[in-house]
mmCIF file of C-alpha atoms and ligand atoms in Angstrom:
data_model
loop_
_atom_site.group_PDB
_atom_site.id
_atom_site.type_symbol
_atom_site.label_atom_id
_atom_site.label_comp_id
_atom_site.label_asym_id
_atom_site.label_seq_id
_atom_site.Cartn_x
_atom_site.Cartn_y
_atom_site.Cartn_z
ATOM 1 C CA UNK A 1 241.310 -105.141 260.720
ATOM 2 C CA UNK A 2 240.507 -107.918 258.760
ATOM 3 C CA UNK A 3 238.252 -107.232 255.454
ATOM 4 C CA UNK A 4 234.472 -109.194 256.343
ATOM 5 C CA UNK A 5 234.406 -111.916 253.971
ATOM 6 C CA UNK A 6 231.168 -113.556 255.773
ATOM 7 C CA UNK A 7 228.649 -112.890 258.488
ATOM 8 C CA UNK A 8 230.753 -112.363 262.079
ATOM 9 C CA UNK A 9 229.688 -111.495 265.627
ATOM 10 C CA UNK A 10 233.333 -109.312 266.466
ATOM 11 C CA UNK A 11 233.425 -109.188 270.666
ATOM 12 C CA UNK A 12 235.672 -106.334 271.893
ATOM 13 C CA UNK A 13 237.653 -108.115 275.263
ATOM 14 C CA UNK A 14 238.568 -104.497 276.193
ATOM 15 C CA UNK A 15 235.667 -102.886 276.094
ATOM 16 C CA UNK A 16 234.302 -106.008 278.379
ATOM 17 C CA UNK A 17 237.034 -105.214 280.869
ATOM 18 C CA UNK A 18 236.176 -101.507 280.382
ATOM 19 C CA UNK A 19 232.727 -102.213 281.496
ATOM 20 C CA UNK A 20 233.867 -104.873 284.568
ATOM 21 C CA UNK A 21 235.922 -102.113 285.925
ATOM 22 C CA UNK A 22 233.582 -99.339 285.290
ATOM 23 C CA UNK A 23 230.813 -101.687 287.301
ATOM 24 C CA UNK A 24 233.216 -102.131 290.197
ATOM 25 C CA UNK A 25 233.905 -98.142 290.453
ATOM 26 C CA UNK A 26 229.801 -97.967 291.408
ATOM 27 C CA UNK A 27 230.131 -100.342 294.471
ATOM 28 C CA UNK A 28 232.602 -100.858 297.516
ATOM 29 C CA UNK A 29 235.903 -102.339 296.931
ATOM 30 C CA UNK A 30 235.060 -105.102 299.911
ATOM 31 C CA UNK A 31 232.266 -106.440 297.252
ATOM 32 C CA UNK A 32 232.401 -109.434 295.813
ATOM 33 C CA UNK A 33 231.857 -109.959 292.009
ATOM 34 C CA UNK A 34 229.956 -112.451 290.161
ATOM 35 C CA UNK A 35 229.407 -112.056 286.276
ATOM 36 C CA UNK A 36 226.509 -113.598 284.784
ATOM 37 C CA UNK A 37 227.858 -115.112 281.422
ATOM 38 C CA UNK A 38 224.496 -117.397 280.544
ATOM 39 C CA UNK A 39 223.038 -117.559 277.280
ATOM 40 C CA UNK A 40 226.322 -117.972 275.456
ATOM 41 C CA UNK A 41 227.805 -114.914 277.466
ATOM 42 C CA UNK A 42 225.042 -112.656 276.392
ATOM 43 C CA UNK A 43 225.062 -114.362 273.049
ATOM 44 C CA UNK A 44 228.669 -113.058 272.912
ATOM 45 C CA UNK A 45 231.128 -116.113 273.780
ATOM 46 C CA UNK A 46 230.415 -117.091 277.320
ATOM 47 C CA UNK A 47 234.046 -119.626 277.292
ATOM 48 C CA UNK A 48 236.225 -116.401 276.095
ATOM 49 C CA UNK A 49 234.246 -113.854 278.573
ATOM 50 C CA UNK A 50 235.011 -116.421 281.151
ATOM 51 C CA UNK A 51 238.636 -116.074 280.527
ATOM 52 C CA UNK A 52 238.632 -112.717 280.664
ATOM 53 C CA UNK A 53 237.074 -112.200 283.579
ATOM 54 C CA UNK A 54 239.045 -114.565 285.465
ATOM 55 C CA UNK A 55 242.235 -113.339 284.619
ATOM 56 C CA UNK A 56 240.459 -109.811 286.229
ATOM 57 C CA UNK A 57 239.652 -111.614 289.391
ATOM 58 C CA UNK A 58 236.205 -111.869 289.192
ATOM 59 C CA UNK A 59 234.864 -113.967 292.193
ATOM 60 C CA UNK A 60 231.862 -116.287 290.617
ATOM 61 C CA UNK A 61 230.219 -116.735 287.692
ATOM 62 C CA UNK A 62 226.390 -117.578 286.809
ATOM 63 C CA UNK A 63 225.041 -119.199 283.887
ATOM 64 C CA UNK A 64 221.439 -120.531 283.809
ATOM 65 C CA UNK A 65 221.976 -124.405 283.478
ATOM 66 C CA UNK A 66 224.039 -126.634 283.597
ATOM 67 C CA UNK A 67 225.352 -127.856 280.316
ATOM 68 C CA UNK A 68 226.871 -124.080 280.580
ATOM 69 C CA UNK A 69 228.567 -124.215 283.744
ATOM 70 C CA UNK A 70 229.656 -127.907 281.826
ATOM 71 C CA UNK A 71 231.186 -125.514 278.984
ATOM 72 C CA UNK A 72 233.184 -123.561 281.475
ATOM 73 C CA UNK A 73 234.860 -125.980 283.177
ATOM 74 C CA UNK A 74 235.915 -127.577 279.980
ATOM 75 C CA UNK A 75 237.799 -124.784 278.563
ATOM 76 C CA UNK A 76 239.521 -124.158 281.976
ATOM 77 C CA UNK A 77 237.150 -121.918 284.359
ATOM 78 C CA UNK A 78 238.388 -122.618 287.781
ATOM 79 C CA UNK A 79 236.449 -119.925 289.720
ATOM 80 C CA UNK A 80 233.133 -121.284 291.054
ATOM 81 C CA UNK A 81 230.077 -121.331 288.675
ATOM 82 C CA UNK A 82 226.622 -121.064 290.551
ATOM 83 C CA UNK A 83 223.799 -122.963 288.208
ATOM 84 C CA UNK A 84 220.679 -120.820 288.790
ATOM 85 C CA UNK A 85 218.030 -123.138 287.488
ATOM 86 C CA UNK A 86 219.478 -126.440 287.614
ATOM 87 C CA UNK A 87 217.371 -129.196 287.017
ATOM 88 C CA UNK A 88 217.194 -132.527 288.516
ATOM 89 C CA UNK A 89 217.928 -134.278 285.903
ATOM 90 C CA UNK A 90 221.266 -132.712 285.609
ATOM 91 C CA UNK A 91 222.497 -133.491 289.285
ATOM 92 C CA UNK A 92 225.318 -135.694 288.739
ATOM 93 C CA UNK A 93 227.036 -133.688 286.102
ATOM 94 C CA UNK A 94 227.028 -130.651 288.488
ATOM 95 C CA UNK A 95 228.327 -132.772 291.100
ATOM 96 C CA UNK A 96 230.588 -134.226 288.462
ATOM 97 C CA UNK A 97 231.960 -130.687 287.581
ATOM 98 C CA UNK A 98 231.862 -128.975 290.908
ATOM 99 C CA UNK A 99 229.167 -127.083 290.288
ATOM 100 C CA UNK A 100 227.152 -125.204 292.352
ATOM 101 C CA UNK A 101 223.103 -125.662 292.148
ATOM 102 C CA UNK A 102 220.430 -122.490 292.976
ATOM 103 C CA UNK A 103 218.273 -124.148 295.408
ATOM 104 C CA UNK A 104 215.040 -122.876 295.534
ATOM 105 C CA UNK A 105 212.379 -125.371 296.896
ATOM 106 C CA UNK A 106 211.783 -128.268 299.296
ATOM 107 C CA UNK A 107 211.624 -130.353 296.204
ATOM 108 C CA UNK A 108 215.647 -129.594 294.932
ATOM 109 C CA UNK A 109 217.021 -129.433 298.455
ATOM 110 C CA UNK A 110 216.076 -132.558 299.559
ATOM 111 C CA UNK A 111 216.652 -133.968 295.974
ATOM 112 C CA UNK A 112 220.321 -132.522 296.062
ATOM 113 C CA UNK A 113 220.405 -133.329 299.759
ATOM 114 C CA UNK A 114 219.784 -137.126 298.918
ATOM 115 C CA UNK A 115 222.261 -137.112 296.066
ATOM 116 C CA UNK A 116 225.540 -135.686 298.007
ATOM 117 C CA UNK A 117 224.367 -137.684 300.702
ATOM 118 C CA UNK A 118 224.334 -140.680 298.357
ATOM 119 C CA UNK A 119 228.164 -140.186 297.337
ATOM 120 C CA UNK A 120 229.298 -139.464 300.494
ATOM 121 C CA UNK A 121 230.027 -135.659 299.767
ATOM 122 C CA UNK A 122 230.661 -133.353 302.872
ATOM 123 C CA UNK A 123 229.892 -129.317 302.398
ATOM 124 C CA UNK A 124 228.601 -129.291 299.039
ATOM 125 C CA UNK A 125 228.005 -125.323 298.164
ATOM 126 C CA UNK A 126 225.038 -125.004 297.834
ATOM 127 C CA UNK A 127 222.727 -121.584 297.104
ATOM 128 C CA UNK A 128 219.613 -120.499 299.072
ATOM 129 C CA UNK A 129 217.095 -118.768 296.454
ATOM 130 C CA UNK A 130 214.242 -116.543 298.330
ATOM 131 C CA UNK A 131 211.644 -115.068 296.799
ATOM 132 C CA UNK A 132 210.907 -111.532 297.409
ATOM 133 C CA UNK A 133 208.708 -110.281 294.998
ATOM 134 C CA UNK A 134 209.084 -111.285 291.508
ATOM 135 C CA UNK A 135 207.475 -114.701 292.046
ATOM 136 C CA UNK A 136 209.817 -116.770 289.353
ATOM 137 C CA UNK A 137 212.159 -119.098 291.194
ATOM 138 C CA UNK A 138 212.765 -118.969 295.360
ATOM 139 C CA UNK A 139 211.231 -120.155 298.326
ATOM 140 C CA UNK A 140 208.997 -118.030 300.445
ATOM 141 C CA UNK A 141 210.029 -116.852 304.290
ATOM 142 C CA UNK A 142 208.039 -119.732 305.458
ATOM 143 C CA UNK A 143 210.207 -122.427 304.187
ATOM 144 C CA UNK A 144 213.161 -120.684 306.798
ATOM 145 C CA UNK A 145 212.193 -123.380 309.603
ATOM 146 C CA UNK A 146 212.118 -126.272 306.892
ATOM 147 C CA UNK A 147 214.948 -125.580 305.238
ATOM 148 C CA UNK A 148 217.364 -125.114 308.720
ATOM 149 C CA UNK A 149 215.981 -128.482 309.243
ATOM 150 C CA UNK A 150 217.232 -130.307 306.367
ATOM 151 C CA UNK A 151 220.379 -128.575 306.080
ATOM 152 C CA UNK A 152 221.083 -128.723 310.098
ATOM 153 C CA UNK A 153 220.338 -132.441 309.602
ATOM 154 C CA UNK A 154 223.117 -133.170 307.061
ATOM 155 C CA UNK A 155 226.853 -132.982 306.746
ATOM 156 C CA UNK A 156 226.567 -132.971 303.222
ATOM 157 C CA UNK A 157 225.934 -129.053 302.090
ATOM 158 C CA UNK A 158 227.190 -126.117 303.350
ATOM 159 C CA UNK A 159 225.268 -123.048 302.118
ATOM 160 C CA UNK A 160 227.764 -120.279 300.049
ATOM 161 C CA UNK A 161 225.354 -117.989 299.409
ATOM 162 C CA UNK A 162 221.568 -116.775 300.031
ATOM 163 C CA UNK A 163 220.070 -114.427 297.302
ATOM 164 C CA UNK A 164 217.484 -113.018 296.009
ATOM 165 C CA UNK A 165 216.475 -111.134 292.587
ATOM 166 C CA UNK A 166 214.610 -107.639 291.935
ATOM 167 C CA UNK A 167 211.425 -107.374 289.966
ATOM 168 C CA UNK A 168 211.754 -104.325 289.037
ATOM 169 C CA UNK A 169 215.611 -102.675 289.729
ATOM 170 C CA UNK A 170 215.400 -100.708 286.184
ATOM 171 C CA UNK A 171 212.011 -99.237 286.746
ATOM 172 C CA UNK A 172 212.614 -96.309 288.942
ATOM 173 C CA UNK A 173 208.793 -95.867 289.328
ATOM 174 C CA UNK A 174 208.828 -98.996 290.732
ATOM 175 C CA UNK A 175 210.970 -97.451 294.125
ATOM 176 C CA UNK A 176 208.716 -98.488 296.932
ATOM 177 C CA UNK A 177 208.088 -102.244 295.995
ATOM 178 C CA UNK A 178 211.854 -102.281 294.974
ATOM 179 C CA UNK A 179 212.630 -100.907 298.554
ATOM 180 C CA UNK A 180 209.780 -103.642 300.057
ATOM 181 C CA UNK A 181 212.006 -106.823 298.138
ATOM 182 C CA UNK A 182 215.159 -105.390 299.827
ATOM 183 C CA UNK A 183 213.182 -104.843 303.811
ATOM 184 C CA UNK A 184 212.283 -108.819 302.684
ATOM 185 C CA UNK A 185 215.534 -110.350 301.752
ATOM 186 C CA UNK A 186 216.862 -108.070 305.014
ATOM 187 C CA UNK A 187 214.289 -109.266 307.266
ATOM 188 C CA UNK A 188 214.652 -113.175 306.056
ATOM 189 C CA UNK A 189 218.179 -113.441 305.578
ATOM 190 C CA UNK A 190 218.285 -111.652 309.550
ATOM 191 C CA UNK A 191 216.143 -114.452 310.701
ATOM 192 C CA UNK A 192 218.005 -117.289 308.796
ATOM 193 C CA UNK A 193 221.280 -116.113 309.512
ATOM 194 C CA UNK A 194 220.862 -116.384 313.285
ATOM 195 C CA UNK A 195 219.792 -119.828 313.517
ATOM 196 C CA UNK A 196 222.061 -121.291 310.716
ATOM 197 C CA UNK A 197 224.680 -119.801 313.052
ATOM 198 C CA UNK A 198 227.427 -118.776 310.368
ATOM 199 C CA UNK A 199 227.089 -115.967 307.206
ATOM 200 C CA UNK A 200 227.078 -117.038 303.537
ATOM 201 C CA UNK A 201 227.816 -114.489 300.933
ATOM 202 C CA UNK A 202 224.577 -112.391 300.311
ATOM 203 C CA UNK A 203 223.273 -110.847 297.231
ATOM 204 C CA UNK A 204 220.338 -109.649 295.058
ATOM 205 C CA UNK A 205 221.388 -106.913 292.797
ATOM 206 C CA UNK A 206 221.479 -107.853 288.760
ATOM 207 C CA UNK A 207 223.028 -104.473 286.831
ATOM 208 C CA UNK A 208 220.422 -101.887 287.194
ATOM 209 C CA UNK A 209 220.200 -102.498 291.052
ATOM 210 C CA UNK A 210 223.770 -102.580 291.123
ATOM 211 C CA UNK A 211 223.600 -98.716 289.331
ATOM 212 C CA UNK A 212 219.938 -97.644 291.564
ATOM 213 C CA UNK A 213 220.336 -99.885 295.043
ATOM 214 C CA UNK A 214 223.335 -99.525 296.433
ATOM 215 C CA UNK A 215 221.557 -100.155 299.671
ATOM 216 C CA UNK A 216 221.254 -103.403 298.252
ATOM 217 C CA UNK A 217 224.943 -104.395 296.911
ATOM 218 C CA UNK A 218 225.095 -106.439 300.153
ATOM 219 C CA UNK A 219 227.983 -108.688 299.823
ATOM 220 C CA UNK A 220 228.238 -109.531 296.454
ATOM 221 C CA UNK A 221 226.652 -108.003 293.143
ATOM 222 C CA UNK A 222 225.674 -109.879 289.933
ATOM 223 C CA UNK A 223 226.586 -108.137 286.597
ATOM 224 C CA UNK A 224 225.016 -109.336 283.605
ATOM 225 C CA UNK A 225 223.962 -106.284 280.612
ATOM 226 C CA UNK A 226 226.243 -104.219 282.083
ATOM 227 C CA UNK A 227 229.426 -106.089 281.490
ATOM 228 C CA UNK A 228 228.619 -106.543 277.265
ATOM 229 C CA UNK A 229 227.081 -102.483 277.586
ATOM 230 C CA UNK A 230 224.418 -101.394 278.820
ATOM 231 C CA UNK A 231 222.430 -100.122 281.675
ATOM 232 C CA UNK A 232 218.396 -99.017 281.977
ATOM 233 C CA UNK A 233 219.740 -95.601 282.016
ATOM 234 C CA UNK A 234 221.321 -93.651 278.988
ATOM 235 C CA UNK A 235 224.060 -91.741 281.376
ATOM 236 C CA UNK A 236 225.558 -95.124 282.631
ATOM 237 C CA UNK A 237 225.509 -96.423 279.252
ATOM 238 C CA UNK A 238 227.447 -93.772 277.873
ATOM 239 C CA UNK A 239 230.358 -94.766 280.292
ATOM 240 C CA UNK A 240 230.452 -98.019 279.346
ATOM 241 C CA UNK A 241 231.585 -99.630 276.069
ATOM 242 C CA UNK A 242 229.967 -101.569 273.049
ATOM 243 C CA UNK A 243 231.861 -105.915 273.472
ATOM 244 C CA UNK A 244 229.729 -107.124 270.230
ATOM 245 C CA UNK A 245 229.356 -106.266 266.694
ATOM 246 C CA UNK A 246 227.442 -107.436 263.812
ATOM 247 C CA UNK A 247 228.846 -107.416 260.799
ATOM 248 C CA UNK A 248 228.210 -109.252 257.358
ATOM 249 C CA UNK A 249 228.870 -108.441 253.519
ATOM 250 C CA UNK A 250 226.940 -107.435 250.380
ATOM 251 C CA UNK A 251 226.485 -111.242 248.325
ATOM 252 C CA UNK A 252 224.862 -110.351 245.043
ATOM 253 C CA UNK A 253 223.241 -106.495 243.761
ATOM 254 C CA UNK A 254 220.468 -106.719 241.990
ATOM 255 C CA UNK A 255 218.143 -103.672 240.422
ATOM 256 C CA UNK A 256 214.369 -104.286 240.317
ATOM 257 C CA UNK A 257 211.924 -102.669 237.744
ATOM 258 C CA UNK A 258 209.049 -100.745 238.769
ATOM 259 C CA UNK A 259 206.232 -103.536 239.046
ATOM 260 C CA UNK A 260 208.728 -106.074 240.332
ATOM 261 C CA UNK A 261 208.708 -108.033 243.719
ATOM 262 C CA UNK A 262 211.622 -108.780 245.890
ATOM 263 C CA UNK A 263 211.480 -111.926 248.408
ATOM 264 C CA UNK A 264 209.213 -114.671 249.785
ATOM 265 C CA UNK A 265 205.383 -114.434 249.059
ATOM 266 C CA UNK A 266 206.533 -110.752 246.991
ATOM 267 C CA UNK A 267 205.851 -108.783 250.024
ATOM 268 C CA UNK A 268 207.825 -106.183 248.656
ATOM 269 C CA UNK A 269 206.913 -104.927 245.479
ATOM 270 C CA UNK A 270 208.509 -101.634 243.398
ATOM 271 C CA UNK A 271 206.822 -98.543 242.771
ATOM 272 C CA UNK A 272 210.335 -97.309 240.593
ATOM 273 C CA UNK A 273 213.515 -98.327 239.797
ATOM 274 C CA UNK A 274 215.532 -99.317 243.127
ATOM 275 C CA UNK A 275 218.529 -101.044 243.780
ATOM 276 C CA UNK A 276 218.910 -103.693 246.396
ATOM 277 C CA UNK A 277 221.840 -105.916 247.975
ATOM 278 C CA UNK A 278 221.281 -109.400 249.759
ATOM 279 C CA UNK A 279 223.547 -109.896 252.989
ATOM 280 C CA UNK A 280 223.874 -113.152 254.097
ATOM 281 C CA UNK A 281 221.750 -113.091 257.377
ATOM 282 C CA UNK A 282 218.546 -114.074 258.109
ATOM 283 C CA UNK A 283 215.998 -115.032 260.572
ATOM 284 C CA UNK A 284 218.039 -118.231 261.770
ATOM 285 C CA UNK A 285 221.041 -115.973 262.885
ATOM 286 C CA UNK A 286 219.159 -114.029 264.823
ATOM 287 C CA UNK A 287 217.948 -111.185 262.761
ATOM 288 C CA UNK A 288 213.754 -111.460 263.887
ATOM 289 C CA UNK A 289 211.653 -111.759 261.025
ATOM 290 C CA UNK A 290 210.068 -108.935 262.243
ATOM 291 C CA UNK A 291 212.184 -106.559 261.295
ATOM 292 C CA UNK A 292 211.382 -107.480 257.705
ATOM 293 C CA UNK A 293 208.949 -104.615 255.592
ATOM 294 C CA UNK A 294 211.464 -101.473 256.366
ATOM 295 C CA UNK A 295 211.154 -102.311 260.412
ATOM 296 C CA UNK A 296 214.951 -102.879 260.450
ATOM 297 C CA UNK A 297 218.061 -101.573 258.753
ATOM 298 C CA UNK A 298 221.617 -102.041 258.377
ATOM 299 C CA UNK A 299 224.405 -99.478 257.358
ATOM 300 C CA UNK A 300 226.942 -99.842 254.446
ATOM 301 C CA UNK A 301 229.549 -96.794 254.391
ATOM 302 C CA UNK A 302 227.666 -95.104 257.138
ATOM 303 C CA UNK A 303 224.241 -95.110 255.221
ATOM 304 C CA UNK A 304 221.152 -96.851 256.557
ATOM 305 C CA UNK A 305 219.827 -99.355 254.035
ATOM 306 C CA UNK A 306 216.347 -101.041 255.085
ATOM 307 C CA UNK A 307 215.412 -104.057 254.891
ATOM 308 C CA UNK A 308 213.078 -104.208 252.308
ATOM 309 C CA UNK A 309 210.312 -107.712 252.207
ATOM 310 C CA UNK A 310 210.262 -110.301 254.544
ATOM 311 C CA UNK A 311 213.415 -112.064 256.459
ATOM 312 C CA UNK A 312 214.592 -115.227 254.807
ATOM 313 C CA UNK A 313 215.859 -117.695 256.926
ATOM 314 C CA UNK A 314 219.408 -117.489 255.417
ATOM 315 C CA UNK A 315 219.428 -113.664 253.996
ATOM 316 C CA UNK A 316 217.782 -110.316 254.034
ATOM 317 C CA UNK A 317 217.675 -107.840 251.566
ATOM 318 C CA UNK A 318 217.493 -104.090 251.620
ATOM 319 C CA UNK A 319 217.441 -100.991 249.687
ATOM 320 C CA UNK A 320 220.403 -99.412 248.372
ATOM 321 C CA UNK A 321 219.077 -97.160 245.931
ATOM 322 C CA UNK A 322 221.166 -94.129 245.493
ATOM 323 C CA UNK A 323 223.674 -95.842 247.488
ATOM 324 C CA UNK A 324 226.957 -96.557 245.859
ATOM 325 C CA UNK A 325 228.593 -99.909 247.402
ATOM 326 C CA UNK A 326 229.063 -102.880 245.706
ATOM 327 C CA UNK A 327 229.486 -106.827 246.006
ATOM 328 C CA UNK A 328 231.889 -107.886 248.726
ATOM 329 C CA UNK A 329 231.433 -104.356 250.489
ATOM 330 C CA UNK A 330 230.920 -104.581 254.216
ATOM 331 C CA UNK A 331 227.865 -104.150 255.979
ATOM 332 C CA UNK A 332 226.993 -103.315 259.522
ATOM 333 C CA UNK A 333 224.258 -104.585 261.654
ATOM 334 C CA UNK A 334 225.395 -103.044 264.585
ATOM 335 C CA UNK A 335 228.378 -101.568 266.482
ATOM 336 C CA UNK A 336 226.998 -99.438 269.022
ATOM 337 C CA UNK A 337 224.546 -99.826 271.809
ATOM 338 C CA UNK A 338 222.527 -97.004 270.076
ATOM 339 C CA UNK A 339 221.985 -99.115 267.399
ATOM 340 C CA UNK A 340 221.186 -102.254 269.326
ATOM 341 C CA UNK A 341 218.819 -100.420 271.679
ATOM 342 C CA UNK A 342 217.592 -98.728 268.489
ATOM 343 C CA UNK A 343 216.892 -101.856 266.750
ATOM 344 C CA UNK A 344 215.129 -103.682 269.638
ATOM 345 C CA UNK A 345 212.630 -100.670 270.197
ATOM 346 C CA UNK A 346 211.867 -101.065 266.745
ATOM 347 C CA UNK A 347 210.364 -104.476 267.384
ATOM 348 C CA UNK A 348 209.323 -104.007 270.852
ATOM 349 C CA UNK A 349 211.813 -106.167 272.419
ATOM 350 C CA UNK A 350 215.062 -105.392 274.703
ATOM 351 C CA UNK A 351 218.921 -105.446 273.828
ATOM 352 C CA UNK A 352 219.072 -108.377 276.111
ATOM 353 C CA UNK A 353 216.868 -110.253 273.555
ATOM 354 C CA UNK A 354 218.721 -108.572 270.423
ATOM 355 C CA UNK A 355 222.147 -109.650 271.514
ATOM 356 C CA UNK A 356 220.963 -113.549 272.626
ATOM 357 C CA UNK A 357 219.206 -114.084 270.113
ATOM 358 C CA UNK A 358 222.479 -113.824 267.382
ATOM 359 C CA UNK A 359 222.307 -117.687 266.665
ATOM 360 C CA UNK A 360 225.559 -120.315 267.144
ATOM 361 C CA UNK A 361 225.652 -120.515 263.342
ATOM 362 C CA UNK A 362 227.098 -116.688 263.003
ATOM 363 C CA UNK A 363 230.871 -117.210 263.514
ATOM 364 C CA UNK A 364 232.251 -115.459 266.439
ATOM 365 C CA UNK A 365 235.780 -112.992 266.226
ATOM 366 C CA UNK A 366 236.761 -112.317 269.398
ATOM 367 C CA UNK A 367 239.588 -109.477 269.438
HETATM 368 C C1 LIG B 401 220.248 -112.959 284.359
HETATM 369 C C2 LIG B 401 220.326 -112.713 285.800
HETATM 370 C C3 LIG B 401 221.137 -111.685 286.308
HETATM 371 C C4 LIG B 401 221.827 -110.660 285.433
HETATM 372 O O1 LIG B 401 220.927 -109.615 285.138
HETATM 373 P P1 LIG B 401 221.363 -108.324 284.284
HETATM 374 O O2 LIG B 401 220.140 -107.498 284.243
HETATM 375 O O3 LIG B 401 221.733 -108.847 282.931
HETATM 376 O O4 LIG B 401 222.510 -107.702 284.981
HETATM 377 C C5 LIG B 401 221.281 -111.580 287.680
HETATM 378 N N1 LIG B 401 220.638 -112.431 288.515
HETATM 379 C C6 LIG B 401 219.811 -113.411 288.064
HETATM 380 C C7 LIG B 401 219.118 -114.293 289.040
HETATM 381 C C8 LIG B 401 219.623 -113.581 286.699
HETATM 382 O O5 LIG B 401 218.796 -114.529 286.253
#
């Protein structure tokens, strides 16, 4: 490998196929697959996942809106791309790039409705969004009768799919109102099913109900976490492999008197002689400012070294004291989930939120 000349986000292909295939071994082989690659992929590279993915077969895809279903399509993605929170404003460039839009009120269907009417456009896929429980996006069991209507009223859509989405599918002491959502979307999509007269794709599993419901795989299970490496529980995690690493390099070394500060309004100041090194990272690429004051680390030839005063925007510096590296050395943010799960529970956050939040500005190796 390469020697790390700048700040990179590496993202292991193999390891993502790894973890695709290591999903599919938990569920039936009649299930359909649709990978969740929003959010830049997971903050990874959504366009390169994509490819991936598609060259394994994977059945759909799911971003969040639709400027990244837009991305898809341009480098190539021919498998459809469910939008799950399109917005209006957006409807002609998902009709535009055959996209397919999360309905999930009165307001969007007869919006969309309108629109593909509009242009003339017969069976449109569209997606029927209930809400079961966790009270984000979805209509409620007593839109069923009002949404037949509408849809039995026009040529123009033909619903793919009706799903719904778990509250609570990694919080095991959340069982019983798990189980309840399930009974719902059962008991709805029953109802619904029998006076639409023909059966879209159903699903409502994201990765931890994939790995704790299989009573609720249904026809077709949405991996998101679990494809870049993790799962809620440490045993699943351990079978599946770290896609992205964070890597940078040691810029300038600089030793710092006792009495001396290091960084913006001296938050650090030394009670001995210690020697730091600036990496060129800050709170723009992703690294949260508050994991400046020792709250966050990185490792250079397998030692920790903490960050030491507050994040810059650009940089961060830590302590290498008794460390013996020098300029140009390589440094590692992370390259396990340990570390990223580590790292997040340091600042009360997830590795969902670690991993998105690496910024577009850190350049991206994909091997
Ligand atoms: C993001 C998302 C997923 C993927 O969830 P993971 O926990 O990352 O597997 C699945 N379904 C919906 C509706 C989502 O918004």
């Amino acid at each position: 490998m390469s020697v790390v000349q700048e700040t990179i986000l590496e993202i292991d292909l193999k390891a993502l196929q790894h973890n695709f295939e290591y999903l599919k071994s938990t569920f039936h082989k009649e299930t359909k697959t649709l990978a969740v690659v929003k959010a830049y992929g997971y903050g990874t590279s959504a366009c390169k996942v994509a490819k991936q993915l598609e060259k394994l077969k994977v059945n759909y895809f799911a971003v969040a809106y639709t400027k990244e279903g837009v991305s898809l399509r341009e480098v190539g993605i021919k498998t459809p791309i469910l939008i799950l929170h399109p917005q209006l404003v957006n409807i002609k460039t998902i009709i535009k790039y055959g996209l397919e839009p999360n309905i999930y009120s009165n307001r969007v269907l007869e919006t969309f409705i309108k629109e593909f009417e509009s242009e003339n456009l017969k069976n449109y896929p569209i997606h029927i969004k209930f809400n079961t429980g966790l009270n984000r996006l979805g209509f409620s069991e007593n839109d069923i009768d009002a949404i037949l209507f509408k849809i039995q009223n026009s040529e123009s859509v033909k619903i793919k799919s009706i799903f719904s989405h778990l509250a609570a599918s990694e919080d095991l002491n959340e069982k019983t109102f798990s189980e309840d959502q399930i009974k719902t979307f059962k008991k709805i999509t029953t109802q619904f099913i029998l006076k639409l007269g023909y059966t879209p794709i159903l699903h409502m599993t994201n990765t931890s109900g994939i790995l704790n419901y299989p009573q609720a795989h249904f026809d077709m299970v949405r991996m998101g976490i679990g494809l870049y490496g993790f799962s809620n529980d440490v045993i699943h995690t351990k079978k599946l492999k770290n896609v992205a690493t964070l890597k940078s390099v040691i810029s300038q070394i600089h030793s710092i008197e006792k009495g001396k500060s290091v960084g913006y309004n001296r938050a650090f100041k030394a009670d001995k002689l210690i020697r730091t090194a600036t990496i060129p990272i800050g709170h723009a690429d992703g690294i949260h400012r508050a994991f400046g004051n020792g709250v966050g680390y990185v490792t250079i030839h397998g030692q920790k070294a903490s960050i030491i005063g507050n994040v810059c925007m650009d940089m961060i510096m830590v302590n290498i004291t008794g460390m013996s590296c020098q300029e140009g050395d390589e440094v590692i943010i992370f390259d396990s989930q340990k570390t990223i799960n580590d790292l997040a529970k340091k600042i009360n956050s997830i590795s969902y939120e670690i991993l998105t939040a690496i910024s577009q500005r850190v350049r991206r190796i994909v091997n």
